Coordinates of C-alpha atoms in Angstrom, one line a residue:
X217 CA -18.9 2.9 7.5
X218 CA -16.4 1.3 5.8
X219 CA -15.9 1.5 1.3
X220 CA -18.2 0.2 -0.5
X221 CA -17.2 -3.2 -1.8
X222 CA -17.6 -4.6 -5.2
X223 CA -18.6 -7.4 -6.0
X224 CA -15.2 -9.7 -6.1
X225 CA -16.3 -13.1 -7.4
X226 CA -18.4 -12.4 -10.4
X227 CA -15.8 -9.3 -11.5
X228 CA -12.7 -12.3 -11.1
X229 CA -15.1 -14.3 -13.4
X230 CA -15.7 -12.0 -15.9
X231 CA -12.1 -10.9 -16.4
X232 CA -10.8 -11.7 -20.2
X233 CA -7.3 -11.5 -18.7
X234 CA -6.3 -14.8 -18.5
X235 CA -5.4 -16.0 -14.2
X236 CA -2.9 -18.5 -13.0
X237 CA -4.7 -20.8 -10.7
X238 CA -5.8 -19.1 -7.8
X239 CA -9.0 -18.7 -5.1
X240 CA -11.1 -16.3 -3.2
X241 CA -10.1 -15.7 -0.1
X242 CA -12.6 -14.9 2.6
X243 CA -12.1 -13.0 6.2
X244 CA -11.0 -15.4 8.8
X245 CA -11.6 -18.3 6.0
X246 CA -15.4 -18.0 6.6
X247 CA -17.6 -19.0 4.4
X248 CA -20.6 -16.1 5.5
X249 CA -18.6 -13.3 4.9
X250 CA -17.8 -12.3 1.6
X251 CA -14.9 -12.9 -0.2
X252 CA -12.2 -9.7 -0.5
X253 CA -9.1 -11.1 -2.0
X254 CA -8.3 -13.5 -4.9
X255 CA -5.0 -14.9 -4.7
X256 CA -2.9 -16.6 -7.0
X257 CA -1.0 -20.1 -5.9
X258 CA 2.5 -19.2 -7.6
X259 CA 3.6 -16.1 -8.8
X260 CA 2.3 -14.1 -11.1
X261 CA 3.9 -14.6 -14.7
X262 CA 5.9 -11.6 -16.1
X263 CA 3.6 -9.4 -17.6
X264 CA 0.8 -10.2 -15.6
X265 CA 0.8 -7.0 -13.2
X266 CA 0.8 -4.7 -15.7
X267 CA -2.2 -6.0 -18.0
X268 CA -4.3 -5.8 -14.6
X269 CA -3.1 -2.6 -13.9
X270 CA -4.1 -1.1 -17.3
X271 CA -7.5 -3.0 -17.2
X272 CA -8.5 -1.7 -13.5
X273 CA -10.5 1.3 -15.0
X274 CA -12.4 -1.3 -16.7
X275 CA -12.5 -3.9 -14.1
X276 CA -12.5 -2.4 -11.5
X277 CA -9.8 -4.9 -9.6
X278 CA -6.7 -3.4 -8.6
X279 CA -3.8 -5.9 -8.5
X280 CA -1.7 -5.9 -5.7
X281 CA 1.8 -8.1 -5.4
X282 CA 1.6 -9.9 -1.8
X283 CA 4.2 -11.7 0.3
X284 CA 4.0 -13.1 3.8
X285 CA 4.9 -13.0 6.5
X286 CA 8.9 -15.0 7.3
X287 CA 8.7 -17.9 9.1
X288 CA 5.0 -18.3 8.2
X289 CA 4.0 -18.7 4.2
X290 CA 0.3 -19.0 5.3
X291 CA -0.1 -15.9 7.4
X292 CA -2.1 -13.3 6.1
X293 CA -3.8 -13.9 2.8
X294 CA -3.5 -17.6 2.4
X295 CA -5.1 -17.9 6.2
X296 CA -7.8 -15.1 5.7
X297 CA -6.3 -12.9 8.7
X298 CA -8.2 -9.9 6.8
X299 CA -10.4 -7.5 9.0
X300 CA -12.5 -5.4 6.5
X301 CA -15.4 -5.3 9.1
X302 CA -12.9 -3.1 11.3
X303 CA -12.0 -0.4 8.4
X304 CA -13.9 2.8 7.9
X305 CA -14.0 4.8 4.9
X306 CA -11.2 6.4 3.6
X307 CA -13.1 9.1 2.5
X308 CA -14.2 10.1 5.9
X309 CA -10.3 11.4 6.9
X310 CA -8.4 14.2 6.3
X311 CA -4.8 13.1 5.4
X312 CA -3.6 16.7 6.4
X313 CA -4.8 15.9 9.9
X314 CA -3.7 12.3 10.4
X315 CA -0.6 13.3 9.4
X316 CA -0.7 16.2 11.8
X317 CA -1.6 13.8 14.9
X318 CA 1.1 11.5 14.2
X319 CA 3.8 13.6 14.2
X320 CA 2.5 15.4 17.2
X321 CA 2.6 11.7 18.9
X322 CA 5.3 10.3 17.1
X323 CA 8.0 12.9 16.1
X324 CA 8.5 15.0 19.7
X325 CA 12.0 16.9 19.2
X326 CA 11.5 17.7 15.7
X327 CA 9.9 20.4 15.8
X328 CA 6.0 21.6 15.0
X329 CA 4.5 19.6 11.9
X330 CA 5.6 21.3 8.6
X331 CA 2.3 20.8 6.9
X332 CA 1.5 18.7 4.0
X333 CA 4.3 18.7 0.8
X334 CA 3.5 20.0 -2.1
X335 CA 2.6 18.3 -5.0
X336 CA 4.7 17.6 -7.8
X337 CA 3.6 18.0 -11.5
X338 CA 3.2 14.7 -13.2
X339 CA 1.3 12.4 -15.3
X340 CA -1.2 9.5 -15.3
X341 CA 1.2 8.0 -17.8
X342 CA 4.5 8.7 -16.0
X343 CA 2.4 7.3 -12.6
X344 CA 1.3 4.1 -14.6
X345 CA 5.0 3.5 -16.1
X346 CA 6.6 4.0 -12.9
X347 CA 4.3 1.4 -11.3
X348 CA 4.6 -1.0 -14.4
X349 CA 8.6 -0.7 -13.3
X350 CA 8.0 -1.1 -9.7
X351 CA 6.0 -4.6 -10.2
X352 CA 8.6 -5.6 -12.7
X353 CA 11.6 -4.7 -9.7
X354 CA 9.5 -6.6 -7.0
X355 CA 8.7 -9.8 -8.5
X356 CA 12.5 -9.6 -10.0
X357 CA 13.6 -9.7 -6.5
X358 CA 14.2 -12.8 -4.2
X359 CA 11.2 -12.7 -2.2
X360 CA 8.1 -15.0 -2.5
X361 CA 5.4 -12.9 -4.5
X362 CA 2.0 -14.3 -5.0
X363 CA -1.1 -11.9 -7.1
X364 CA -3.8 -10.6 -5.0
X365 CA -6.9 -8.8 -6.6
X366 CA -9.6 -6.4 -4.9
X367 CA -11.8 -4.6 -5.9
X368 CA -11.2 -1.6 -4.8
X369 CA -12.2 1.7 -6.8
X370 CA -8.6 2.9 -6.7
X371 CA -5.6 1.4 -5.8
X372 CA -5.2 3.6 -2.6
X373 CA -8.0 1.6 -1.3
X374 CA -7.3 -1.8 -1.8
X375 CA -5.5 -2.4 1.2
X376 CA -8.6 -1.0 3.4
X377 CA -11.2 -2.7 0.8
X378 CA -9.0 -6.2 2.0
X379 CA -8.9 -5.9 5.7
X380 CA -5.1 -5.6 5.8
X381 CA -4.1 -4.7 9.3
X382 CA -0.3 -4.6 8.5
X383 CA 0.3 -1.2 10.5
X384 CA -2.0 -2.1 13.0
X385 CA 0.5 -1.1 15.7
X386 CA 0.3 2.6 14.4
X387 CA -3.6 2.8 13.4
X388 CA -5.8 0.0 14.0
X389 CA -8.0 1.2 10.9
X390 CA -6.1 1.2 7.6
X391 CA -9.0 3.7 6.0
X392 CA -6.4 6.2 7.9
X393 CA -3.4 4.6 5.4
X394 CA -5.8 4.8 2.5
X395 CA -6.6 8.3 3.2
X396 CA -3.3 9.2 3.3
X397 CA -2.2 7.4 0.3
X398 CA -5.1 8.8 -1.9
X399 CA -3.4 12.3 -1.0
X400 CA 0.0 11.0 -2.3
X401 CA -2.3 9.4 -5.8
X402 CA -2.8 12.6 -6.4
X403 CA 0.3 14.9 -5.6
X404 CA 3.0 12.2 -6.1
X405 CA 1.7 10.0 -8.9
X406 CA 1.9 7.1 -5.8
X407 CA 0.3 3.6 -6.7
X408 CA -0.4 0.9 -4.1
X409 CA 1.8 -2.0 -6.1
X410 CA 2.3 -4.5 -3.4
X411 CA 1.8 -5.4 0.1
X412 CA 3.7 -8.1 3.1
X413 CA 2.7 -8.6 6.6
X414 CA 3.4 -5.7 7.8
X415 CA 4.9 -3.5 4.8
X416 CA 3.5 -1.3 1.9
X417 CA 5.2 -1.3 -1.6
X418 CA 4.2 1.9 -4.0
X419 CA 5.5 3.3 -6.8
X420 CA 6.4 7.1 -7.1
X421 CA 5.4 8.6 -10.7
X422 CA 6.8 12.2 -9.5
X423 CA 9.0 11.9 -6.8
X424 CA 11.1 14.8 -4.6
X425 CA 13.8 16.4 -6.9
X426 CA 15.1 18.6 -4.5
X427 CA 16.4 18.5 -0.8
X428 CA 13.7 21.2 0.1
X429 CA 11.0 18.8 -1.5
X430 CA 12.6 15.3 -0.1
X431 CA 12.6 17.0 3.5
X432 CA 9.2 17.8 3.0
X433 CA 7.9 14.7 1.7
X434 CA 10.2 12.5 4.3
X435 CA 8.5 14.5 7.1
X436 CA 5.2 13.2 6.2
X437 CA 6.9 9.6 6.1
X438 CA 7.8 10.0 9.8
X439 CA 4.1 10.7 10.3
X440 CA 2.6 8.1 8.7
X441 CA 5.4 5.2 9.5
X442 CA 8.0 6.2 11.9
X443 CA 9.9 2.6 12.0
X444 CA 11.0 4.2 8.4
X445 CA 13.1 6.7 10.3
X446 CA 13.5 5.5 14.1
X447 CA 16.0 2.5 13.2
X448 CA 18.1 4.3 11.0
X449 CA 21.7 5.0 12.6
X450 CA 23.3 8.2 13.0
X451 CA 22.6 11.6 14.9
X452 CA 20.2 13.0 12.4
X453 CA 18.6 9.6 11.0
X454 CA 15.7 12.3 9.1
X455 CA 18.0 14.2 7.5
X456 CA 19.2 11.1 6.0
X457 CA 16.3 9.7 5.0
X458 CA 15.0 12.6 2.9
X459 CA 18.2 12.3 1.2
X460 CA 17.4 9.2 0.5
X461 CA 14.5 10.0 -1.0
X462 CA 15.6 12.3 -3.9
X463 CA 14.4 11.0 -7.5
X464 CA 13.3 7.3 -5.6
X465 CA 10.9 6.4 -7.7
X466 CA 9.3 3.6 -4.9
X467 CA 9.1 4.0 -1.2
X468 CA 8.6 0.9 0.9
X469 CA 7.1 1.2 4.5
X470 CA 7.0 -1.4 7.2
X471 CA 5.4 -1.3 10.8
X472 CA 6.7 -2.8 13.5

C-alpha cells in the first residue's frame, strides 16, 4: 500500500503564497490518474523555497527544487515519468534493515554492517536553517532548477508520494529511500531539498563532527547509494568519503 496522498490540486489552490506560473503534473501525462506534482515553468524566485518550507506544516506541500535530466529538459517531471502506483509505504520498512541488506549485497570486503549511526543532537530550527541555506546554494548554482510541490506529510516522503524512480537501479520502490531518509529526519536534522533524474539533494541540520561519527554515517551512504563511494579514486575510496563528510552540512546522492 503505498502513502496516503493528499489532495494536490485544491491544497496548490488554496495556498496564500503567491506561485510563479506553473501546472499539475499527472503520472505518465494522464488525465485519469491524479495529479502528484506541481511544477513551476522557470525557476523559482529567491525566497520562494523557504516561505514553502515554513508553511508545509500548514499546507501540507513540501517543496522540492527539481532539475532534469542532461540532454533531455523534458524528462522526468515535465513528461510525467512518475510511478507512484509502484511505491509502497514508507512506513512499512525498517531503515536499520534496508540498510543492512545493501551493504550485505553492495559492500562485500568491507567488513559486516556496522549498524545504524547514532544520532546527533540538534534542532528543528538548526534543521530548517540549514535547509533554508541548502535551497539558497542550489538555485545559486549553474544548474537548471524548476519548483515542484507534493503533498507529502513530510519531506522524507515526497519523493515516494511523486513516483520518483531516480534510484531505480538500486531499489525499484523509493518507499525504501523514504524509509531511510525519515531515519536521517530524525537523527541528522536531514530535509529532502531537491531532486534530478537520478540524484537526491538534502540538507544536514546536524551533521558528523567527528571521524568516528563521519565513518559511521558514510557507511550507511555506501548502503543506501554505493555510486557515492565506488567511483571515487584511490585505494581506500570510503575512508575518503567519510572524511569528506565532517561538518557537510548537505549530502548529494546519485544512482547510476
Amino acid at each position: 500500500m503505498s502513502p496516503k496522498r493528499l489532495t494536490l490540486p485544491a491544497r496548490v489552490k488554496a495556498l496564500t503564497v503567491p506561485l510563479p506560473a506553473g501546472k499539475h503534473i499527472r503520472p505518465d501525462l494522464d488525465d485519469d490518474e491524479p495529479a502528484v506534482l506541481w511544477l513551476s515553468k522557470t525557476a523559482p524566485p529567491p525566497g520562494l523555497w523557504q516561505e514553502l518550507r515554513a508553511a508545509h506544516s500548514a499546507t501540507g506541500l513540501w517543496p522540492l527544487l527539481l532539475t532534469h535530466l542532461d540532454g533531455d529538459a523534458s524528462r522526468p517531471w515535465v513528461e510525467g515519468e512518475l510511478v507512484p502506483d509502484e511505491m509502497s509505504d514508507p512506513a512499512g520498512h525498517d531503515p536499520a534493515e534496508l540498510l543492512a541488506s545493501w551493504w550485505a549485497t553492495t559492500a562485500a570486503g568491507h567488513g559486516a554492517w556496522p549498524g545504524l549511526a547514532p544520532g546527533r543532537d540538534g534542532t528543528a530550527a538548526e534543521a530548517d536553517a540549514a535547509a533554508d541555506r541548502e535551497a539558497a546554494a542550489l538555485l545559486a548554482s549553474r544548474r537548471p532548477w524548476r519548483l515542484g510541490l507534493v503533498a507529502a506529510g513530510r519531506g522524507a516522503d515526497a519523493p515516494t508520494v511523486a513516483g520518483w524512480d531516480g534510484p531505480v537501479n538500486h531499489t525499484g520502490d523509493t518507499a525504501h529511500i523514504s524509509a531511510v531518509l525519515r531515519s536521517w529526519e530524525d537523527r541528522f536534522g536531514a530535509r529532502v531539498v531537491g531532486l534530478g533524474f537520478d540524484e537526491l539533494f538534502l540538507s544536514v541540520g546536524a551533521p558528523p563532527a567527528t571521524p568516528d561519527q563521519a565513518a559511521a554515517v558514510a557507511a550507511e551512504h555506501f548502503a543506501f547509494c554505493p555510486d557515492n563511494v565506488t567511483g571515487l579514486p584511490g585505494d581506500r575510496p570510503l575512508d575518503d568519503y567519510a572524511k569528506s563528510l565532517i561538518d557537510t552540512p548537505a549530502w548529494h546522492f546519485w544512482w547510476d
